[in-house]
Amino acid sequence: MSQESEYSEGDLRKTGMALKHDREWDYELDRIVSAVEERDAETVGLQFPEGLKRRGPKVTDDLRASLPDDVTVMMSGQPCYGACDLDTYLMKRTDVFVHFGHSPMKNTDKVIYVPLFSNVDVFPIMEESLAELADPEDDPDVGLVTTAQHMNRFEEMKAWLDDRGYEVHTRRGDDRLTHEGQVLGCNYASADIDADQVLYVGGGKFHPLGLAMEHPDKTVVIGDPVNNVVTVADTEKFLKQRYAAVHKAMDAEKWGVIFCTKIGQGRWEQAQDIIDENDDAYLITMDEVTPDRLRNFDMDAFVNTGCPRITTDDGPQFHKPMLTPGEYEIAVGNKPLEDLSFDTFHGTW
């Protein structure tokens, strides 16, 4: 069996984050211990994203070794897919609450955010990415974006492109974004820059696909240092999937309108507007939106006002069409099919 086939798709050995796992400063344990001492804390809550949950026991053991015996360390078992997805129950019941894997979406003293910077070398893949970027003599303008895991190298990446003759364009985006040049799975405002080409440095294709959907006038080059591959974002397959979902929902009579109760994912006004305008729309509130939890609702289609990735990542798994709010407007005839676009989140909670 090959090494690649032994690992699941979400295995951290393919992300670069595992490279530092045994080094305490990767998880910023000293900062957590200091917070426990400053607050005279008796309880510590740890929240990990899905791909990092299996690392939780090791981090807990390391913390226990540095904390007094009477301090209780708890791990959240709730699903977690972003900084918008805090376990508020655990947060309210612990003296110190630590959220791993994401940068803060909103300044708060209640949460310690540990972004878990990757130490994977980004520059070899950036070198390969030059083949897909325009020559700086022909078009020197290029946007640069990345994810939270690579923000520790962002200034170096800018300087690297600058040294090769490019005029690098970056911006912070809106309040949902912590850093200049950062993108989220639901927000690409940092790519709203004066350049026709954007270099995305990071793992996976979802972020750059969303970016390409949000900015269809730009060429999005993907430099993936995790899987060591360079590609250009192609939205055709994604668009076909979304067009198919919209067409299936055009005959729907009863709509389930989902309002997500997670702290950073609720768009109440958007959900309420749909309910107010459609007598055959029914509001459904829930925290975790999954196919199984919706199966017993007798609806013809659903519109999700929560995290856009629920619709785009898991949409085909639902038993009835699952649309974004924008796609819903097309399905009911309020907007033309040409208006189909990627659903994004702006602002915080």
Tab-separated table of C-alpha atoms in Angstrom:
chain	number	residue	atom	x	y	z
A	1	MET	CA	0.000	0.000	0.000
A	2	SER	CA	1.385	3.402	-0.897
A	3	GLN	CA	1.946	6.023	1.771
A	4	GLU	CA	-0.632	8.337	0.178
A	5	SER	CA	-3.369	5.708	0.272
A	6	GLU	CA	-2.756	5.086	3.981
A	7	TYR	CA	-3.850	8.604	4.909
A	8	SER	CA	-7.367	9.967	4.918
A	9	GLU	CA	-8.052	13.218	3.075
A	10	GLY	CA	-8.118	15.205	6.308
A	11	ASP	CA	-4.962	13.687	7.772
A	12	LEU	CA	-2.699	16.411	9.120
A	13	ARG	CA	0.356	14.642	7.798
A	14	LYS	CA	-0.673	16.074	4.445
A	15	THR	CA	-1.127	19.636	5.693
A	16	GLY	CA	2.232	20.594	7.150
A	17	MET	CA	0.692	21.353	10.545
A	18	ALA	CA	1.831	17.985	11.869
A	19	LEU	CA	5.459	18.932	11.368
A	20	LYS	CA	5.555	20.901	14.616
A	21	HIS	CA	3.144	18.837	16.654
A	22	ASP	CA	5.657	17.853	19.328
A	23	ARG	CA	6.896	21.427	19.879
A	24	GLU	CA	4.975	23.154	22.653
A	25	TRP	CA	5.130	26.612	21.167
A	26	ASP	CA	3.121	25.428	18.141
A	27	TYR	CA	0.081	25.258	20.416
A	28	GLU	CA	1.187	28.297	22.434
A	29	LEU	CA	0.812	26.366	25.672
A	30	ASP	CA	2.830	28.926	27.625
A	31	ARG	CA	0.252	31.595	26.786
A	32	ILE	CA	-2.545	29.312	27.951
A	33	VAL	CA	-0.766	28.484	31.204
A	34	SER	CA	-0.151	32.192	31.834
A	35	ALA	CA	-3.856	32.932	31.302
A	36	VAL	CA	-4.768	30.215	33.819
A	37	GLU	CA	-2.419	31.750	36.381
A	38	GLU	CA	-3.599	35.322	35.766
A	39	ARG	CA	-7.268	34.393	36.107
A	40	ASP	CA	-6.720	31.921	38.926
A	41	ALA	CA	-8.676	29.560	36.673
A	42	GLU	CA	-10.102	26.256	37.801
A	43	THR	CA	-11.434	25.117	34.408
A	44	VAL	CA	-9.960	25.244	30.899
A	45	GLY	CA	-11.939	24.522	27.730
A	46	LEU	CA	-10.210	23.494	24.490
A	47	GLN	CA	-11.902	23.604	21.088
A	48	PHE	CA	-10.279	22.068	18.020
A	49	PRO	CA	-11.426	22.090	14.381
A	50	GLU	CA	-12.489	18.718	12.996
A	51	GLY	CA	-9.111	17.825	11.500
A	52	LEU	CA	-7.309	18.527	14.763
A	53	LYS	CA	-9.584	16.847	17.290
A	54	ARG	CA	-7.441	13.731	17.407
A	55	ARG	CA	-4.566	15.903	18.625
A	56	GLY	CA	-6.635	17.033	21.600
A	57	PRO	CA	-5.560	14.366	24.111
A	58	LYS	CA	-1.866	15.083	23.500
A	59	VAL	CA	-2.370	18.828	23.963
A	60	THR	CA	-4.443	18.131	27.093
A	61	ASP	CA	-1.664	15.950	28.509
A	62	ASP	CA	0.922	18.676	27.854
A	63	LEU	CA	-1.269	21.259	29.563
A	64	ARG	CA	-1.962	19.043	32.566
A	65	ALA	CA	1.768	18.606	33.043
A	66	SER	CA	2.154	22.387	33.372
A	67	LEU	CA	-0.975	23.178	35.395
A	68	PRO	CA	-1.890	22.588	39.040
A	69	ASP	CA	-3.614	19.279	39.726
A	70	ASP	CA	-6.874	20.988	40.699
A	71	VAL	CA	-7.313	22.597	37.244
A	72	THR	CA	-9.767	20.676	35.036
A	73	VAL	CA	-9.096	20.622	31.285
A	74	MET	CA	-12.061	19.821	29.022
A	75	MET	CA	-12.273	19.285	25.260
A	76	SER	CA	-15.235	20.383	23.178
A	77	GLY	CA	-16.883	17.589	21.218
A	78	GLN	CA	-19.040	19.985	19.221
A	79	PRO	CA	-18.378	20.254	15.468
A	80	CYS	CA	-16.102	23.157	14.614
A	81	TYR	CA	-15.403	24.537	11.153
A	82	GLY	CA	-14.176	28.063	11.785
A	83	ALA	CA	-13.702	30.982	14.141
A	84	CYS	CA	-17.447	31.622	13.711
A	85	ASP	CA	-18.179	28.229	15.221
A	86	LEU	CA	-17.453	28.643	18.926
A	87	ASP	CA	-18.735	26.212	21.542
A	88	THR	CA	-20.556	28.878	23.550
A	89	TYR	CA	-21.828	26.349	26.104
A	90	LEU	CA	-18.298	25.316	27.055
A	91	MET	CA	-17.020	28.877	26.754
A	92	LYS	CA	-19.521	30.123	29.361
A	93	ARG	CA	-18.639	27.323	31.758
A	94	THR	CA	-14.843	27.574	31.739
A	95	ASP	CA	-12.526	30.205	33.159
A	96	VAL	CA	-10.171	29.951	30.171
A	97	PHE	CA	-11.463	29.003	26.715
A	98	VAL	CA	-9.001	28.236	23.901
A	99	HIS	CA	-9.934	27.995	20.219
A	100	PHE	CA	-7.304	26.322	18.017
A	101	GLY	CA	-6.742	26.554	14.289
A	102	HIS	CA	-8.281	29.920	13.436
A	103	SER	CA	-7.572	33.605	13.879
A	104	PRO	CA	-10.008	35.766	15.864
A	105	MET	CA	-13.071	37.000	14.021
A	106	LYS	CA	-13.955	39.428	16.771
A	107	ASN	CA	-11.829	40.902	19.548
A	108	THR	CA	-12.838	39.397	22.849
A	109	ASP	CA	-11.154	38.687	26.160
A	110	LYS	CA	-13.242	35.546	26.589
A	111	VAL	CA	-11.409	33.497	23.956
A	112	ILE	CA	-7.733	32.721	23.430
A	113	TYR	CA	-7.216	32.096	19.716
A	114	VAL	CA	-4.261	29.924	18.712
A	115	PRO	CA	-4.002	29.968	14.884
A	116	LEU	CA	-1.515	27.067	14.628
A	117	PHE	CA	0.790	28.516	11.997
A	118	SER	CA	2.120	25.994	9.509
A	119	ASN	CA	5.864	25.630	9.068
A	120	VAL	CA	5.582	24.203	5.559
A	121	ASP	CA	7.933	26.011	3.155
A	122	VAL	CA	5.774	28.120	0.816
A	123	PHE	CA	8.489	29.424	-1.504
A	124	PRO	CA	9.124	26.348	-3.695
A	125	ILE	CA	5.443	26.282	-4.685
A	126	MET	CA	5.460	30.047	-5.213
A	127	GLU	CA	8.369	29.550	-7.607
A	128	GLU	CA	6.330	27.017	-9.563
A	129	SER	CA	3.336	29.379	-9.535
A	130	LEU	CA	5.238	31.924	-11.610
A	131	ALA	CA	4.587	29.777	-14.690
A	132	GLU	CA	0.849	30.521	-14.345
A	133	LEU	CA	1.224	34.215	-13.550
A	134	ALA	CA	1.737	36.828	-16.223
A	135	ASP	CA	5.309	37.959	-16.742
A	136	PRO	CA	5.859	41.099	-14.629
A	137	GLU	CA	6.984	42.985	-17.747
A	138	ASP	CA	3.573	42.312	-19.313
A	139	ASP	CA	1.407	42.637	-16.203
A	140	PRO	CA	3.202	43.438	-12.941
A	141	ASP	CA	0.038	43.707	-10.825
A	142	VAL	CA	-0.772	40.660	-8.696
A	143	GLY	CA	-2.944	40.131	-5.642
A	144	LEU	CA	-1.743	37.900	-2.824
A	145	VAL	CA	-4.015	36.015	-0.418
A	146	THR	CA	-3.624	33.122	1.996
A	147	THR	CA	-5.239	31.423	4.977
A	148	ALA	CA	-4.637	31.855	8.700
A	149	GLN	CA	-2.142	28.962	8.772
A	150	HIS	CA	0.293	30.815	6.497
A	151	MET	CA	-0.152	34.383	7.746
A	152	ASN	CA	3.151	34.077	9.629
A	153	ARG	CA	4.943	34.159	6.245
A	154	PHE	CA	2.747	36.724	4.532
A	155	GLU	CA	5.167	39.655	4.623
A	156	GLU	CA	7.933	37.382	3.347
A	157	MET	CA	5.686	36.219	0.507
A	158	LYS	CA	4.968	39.822	-0.467
A	159	ALA	CA	8.682	40.648	-0.444
A	160	TRP	CA	9.428	37.518	-2.502
A	161	LEU	CA	7.034	38.591	-5.262
A	162	ASP	CA	8.274	42.164	-5.076
A	163	ASP	CA	11.856	40.983	-5.606
A	164	ARG	CA	10.719	39.307	-8.825
A	165	GLY	CA	9.312	42.491	-10.287
A	166	TYR	CA	5.664	42.270	-9.275
A	167	GLU	CA	3.549	45.063	-7.853
A	168	VAL	CA	1.823	43.227	-5.009
A	169	HIS	CA	-1.695	44.342	-4.079
A	170	THR	CA	-3.134	43.389	-0.699
A	171	ARG	CA	-5.817	44.580	1.671
A	172	ARG	CA	-7.395	43.410	4.896
A	173	GLY	CA	-10.950	43.066	3.644
A	174	ASP	CA	-13.730	43.615	6.187
A	175	ASP	CA	-14.246	43.123	9.919
A	176	ARG	CA	-14.671	39.379	9.586
A	177	LEU	CA	-11.001	39.104	8.575
A	178	THR	CA	-8.195	39.473	11.087
A	179	HIS	CA	-5.216	39.953	8.779
A	180	GLU	CA	-4.254	41.710	5.588
A	181	GLY	CA	-4.491	39.270	2.685
A	182	GLN	CA	-6.448	36.680	4.658
A	183	VAL	CA	-9.334	34.750	3.095
A	184	LEU	CA	-11.965	32.613	4.781
A	185	GLY	CA	-14.199	29.941	3.295
A	186	CYS	CA	-17.027	32.485	3.435
A	187	ASN	CA	-15.244	35.794	2.817
A	188	TYR	CA	-12.929	36.947	0.024
A	189	ALA	CA	-13.039	40.703	0.535
A	190	SER	CA	-9.248	40.821	0.733
A	191	ALA	CA	-9.134	39.969	-2.987
A	192	ASP	CA	-11.067	43.119	-3.882
A	193	ILE	CA	-7.891	44.717	-5.198
A	194	ASP	CA	-6.745	46.433	-8.403
A	195	ALA	CA	-5.185	43.424	-10.118
A	196	ASP	CA	-6.424	40.990	-12.762
A	197	GLN	CA	-4.542	38.046	-11.279
A	198	VAL	CA	-4.433	36.718	-7.727
A	199	LEU	CA	-2.046	34.209	-6.205
A	200	TYR	CA	-3.598	32.080	-3.479
A	201	VAL	CA	-1.002	30.326	-1.322
A	202	GLY	CA	-2.555	27.591	0.785
A	203	GLY	CA	-3.964	24.090	0.933
A	204	GLY	CA	-7.147	22.933	-0.733
A	205	LYS	CA	-9.265	24.293	-3.559
A	206	PHE	CA	-12.377	25.529	-1.776
A	207	HIS	CA	-11.001	28.946	-0.811
A	208	PRO	CA	-9.633	29.788	-4.279
A	209	LEU	CA	-12.781	28.456	-5.971
A	210	GLY	CA	-14.888	30.733	-3.817
A	211	LEU	CA	-12.529	33.577	-4.589
A	212	ALA	CA	-12.821	32.913	-8.325
A	213	MET	CA	-16.620	32.844	-8.038
A	214	GLU	CA	-16.666	36.079	-6.052
A	215	HIS	CA	-14.236	37.752	-8.479
A	216	PRO	CA	-14.959	36.173	-11.890
A	217	ASP	CA	-12.956	38.869	-13.650
A	218	LYS	CA	-9.721	37.675	-12.051
A	219	THR	CA	-7.413	34.752	-12.805
A	220	VAL	CA	-6.844	32.861	-9.558
A	221	VAL	CA	-3.624	30.848	-9.410
A	222	ILE	CA	-3.497	28.222	-6.650
A	223	GLY	CA	-0.086	27.554	-5.125
A	224	ASP	CA	-0.708	24.645	-2.764
A	225	PRO	CA	2.384	24.041	-0.588
A	226	VAL	CA	0.580	21.263	1.276
A	227	ASN	CA	0.008	18.970	-1.701
A	228	ASN	CA	2.820	20.569	-3.741
A	229	VAL	CA	0.726	21.395	-6.796
A	230	VAL	CA	-0.036	24.509	-8.859
A	231	THR	CA	-3.391	24.902	-10.630
A	232	VAL	CA	-5.666	27.661	-11.910
A	233	ALA	CA	-9.098	27.879	-10.281
A	234	ASP	CA	-11.776	26.516	-12.608
A	235	THR	CA	-15.338	27.182	-11.467
A	236	GLU	CA	-17.111	25.345	-14.313
A	237	LYS	CA	-17.797	22.091	-12.440
A	238	PHE	CA	-18.851	23.974	-9.324
A	239	LEU	CA	-21.207	26.223	-11.302
A	240	LYS	CA	-22.832	23.236	-13.021
A	241	GLN	CA	-23.575	21.698	-9.629
A	242	ARG	CA	-25.141	24.910	-8.358
A	243	TYR	CA	-27.175	25.462	-11.553
A	244	ALA	CA	-28.534	21.914	-11.229
A	245	ALA	CA	-29.614	22.530	-7.623
A	246	VAL	CA	-31.380	25.764	-8.587
A	247	HIS	CA	-33.221	24.090	-11.482
A	248	LYS	CA	-34.401	21.254	-9.217
A	249	ALA	CA	-35.797	23.792	-6.751
A	250	MET	CA	-37.717	25.878	-9.294
A	251	ASP	CA	-40.852	23.765	-8.856
A	252	ALA	CA	-40.688	23.786	-5.067
A	253	GLU	CA	-43.794	24.891	-3.188
A	254	LYS	CA	-42.828	24.435	0.458
A	255	TRP	CA	-39.504	25.934	1.550
A	256	GLY	CA	-37.586	25.271	4.741
A	257	VAL	CA	-35.636	28.392	5.689
A	258	ILE	CA	-32.737	27.494	7.939
A	259	PHE	CA	-31.491	29.922	10.565
A	260	CYS	CA	-28.250	28.728	12.142
A	261	THR	CA	-27.981	29.496	15.866
A	262	LYS	CA	-24.179	29.304	15.963
A	263	ILE	CA	-22.717	32.537	17.276
A	264	GLY	CA	-21.022	33.677	14.073
A	265	GLN	CA	-23.317	32.188	11.446
A	266	GLY	CA	-26.771	33.615	12.064
A	267	ARG	CA	-28.293	35.915	9.444
A	268	TRP	CA	-31.641	36.573	11.078
A	269	GLU	CA	-32.746	39.481	8.910
A	270	GLN	CA	-32.060	37.505	5.737
A	271	ALA	CA	-34.068	34.533	7.000
A	272	GLN	CA	-36.885	36.793	8.203
A	273	ASP	CA	-37.103	38.572	4.834
A	274	ILE	CA	-37.697	35.269	3.054
A	275	ILE	CA	-40.369	34.238	5.561
A	276	ASP	CA	-42.122	37.610	5.269
A	277	GLU	CA	-42.238	37.446	1.476
A	278	ASN	CA	-43.207	33.792	1.031
A	279	ASP	CA	-46.292	32.322	2.732
A	280	ASP	CA	-45.029	28.834	1.876
A	281	ALA	CA	-41.685	29.324	3.649
A	282	TYR	CA	-41.136	27.934	7.150
A	283	LEU	CA	-38.385	28.977	9.539
A	284	ILE	CA	-36.273	26.157	10.984
A	285	THR	CA	-33.710	26.980	13.677
A	286	MET	CA	-30.815	24.645	14.356
A	287	ASP	CA	-27.165	24.688	15.335
A	288	GLU	CA	-25.662	21.896	13.216
A	289	VAL	CA	-27.190	21.632	9.740
A	290	THR	CA	-26.895	18.068	8.453
A	291	PRO	CA	-28.817	15.934	5.929
A	292	ASP	CA	-30.085	13.564	8.635
A	293	ARG	CA	-31.531	16.366	10.753
A	294	LEU	CA	-33.544	17.744	7.835
A	295	ARG	CA	-34.759	14.455	6.427
A	296	ASN	CA	-37.949	14.364	8.525
A	297	PHE	CA	-39.107	17.822	7.417
A	298	ASP	CA	-41.703	17.630	4.657
A	299	MET	CA	-40.246	20.361	2.440
A	300	ASP	CA	-39.673	20.576	-1.298
A	301	ALA	CA	-36.452	22.565	-0.927
A	302	PHE	CA	-34.351	24.378	1.651
A	303	VAL	CA	-32.583	27.706	1.747
A	304	ASN	CA	-29.644	27.977	4.114
A	305	THR	CA	-28.905	31.381	5.663
A	306	GLY	CA	-26.097	29.896	7.789
A	307	CYS	CA	-22.578	28.982	6.711
A	308	PRO	CA	-22.324	28.988	2.887
A	309	ARG	CA	-20.085	25.923	2.984
A	310	ILE	CA	-22.973	23.801	4.236
A	311	THR	CA	-24.675	24.421	0.912
A	312	THR	CA	-21.659	24.234	-1.376
A	313	ASP	CA	-19.742	21.400	0.325
A	314	ASP	CA	-22.612	19.193	1.488
A	315	GLY	CA	-25.446	20.303	-0.797
A	316	PRO	CA	-25.575	17.113	-2.906
A	317	GLN	CA	-26.002	15.002	0.267
A	318	PHE	CA	-29.342	16.575	1.242
A	319	HIS	CA	-32.487	14.736	0.169
A	320	LYS	CA	-34.013	17.910	-1.270
A	321	PRO	CA	-32.329	20.875	-3.008
A	322	MET	CA	-30.329	23.057	-0.603
A	323	LEU	CA	-29.809	26.611	-1.858
A	324	THR	CA	-28.052	29.748	-0.736
A	325	PRO	CA	-30.195	32.891	-0.267
A	326	GLY	CA	-29.049	34.237	-3.625
A	327	GLU	CA	-29.872	30.971	-5.360
A	328	TYR	CA	-33.289	30.977	-3.705
A	329	GLU	CA	-34.029	34.365	-5.293
A	330	ILE	CA	-33.273	32.833	-8.695
A	331	ALA	CA	-35.330	29.696	-8.055
A	332	VAL	CA	-38.463	31.688	-7.136
A	333	GLY	CA	-38.059	34.008	-10.113
A	334	ASN	CA	-36.957	37.178	-8.345
A	335	LYS	CA	-33.587	37.230	-10.144
A	336	PRO	CA	-32.261	35.886	-13.473
A	337	LEU	CA	-30.107	32.761	-13.632
A	338	GLU	CA	-27.122	34.875	-14.725
A	339	ASP	CA	-27.040	36.403	-11.231
A	340	LEU	CA	-25.871	33.145	-9.655
A	341	SER	CA	-22.903	33.909	-7.432
A	342	PHE	CA	-20.982	32.562	-4.468
A	343	ASP	CA	-22.616	33.179	-1.085
A	344	THR	CA	-20.354	35.143	1.253
A	345	PHE	CA	-20.481	36.307	4.855
A	346	HIS	CA	-19.657	39.844	5.944
A	347	GLY	CA	-19.425	41.350	9.397
A	348	THR	CA	-19.206	39.511	12.712
A	349	TRP	CA	-21.709	38.719	15.444
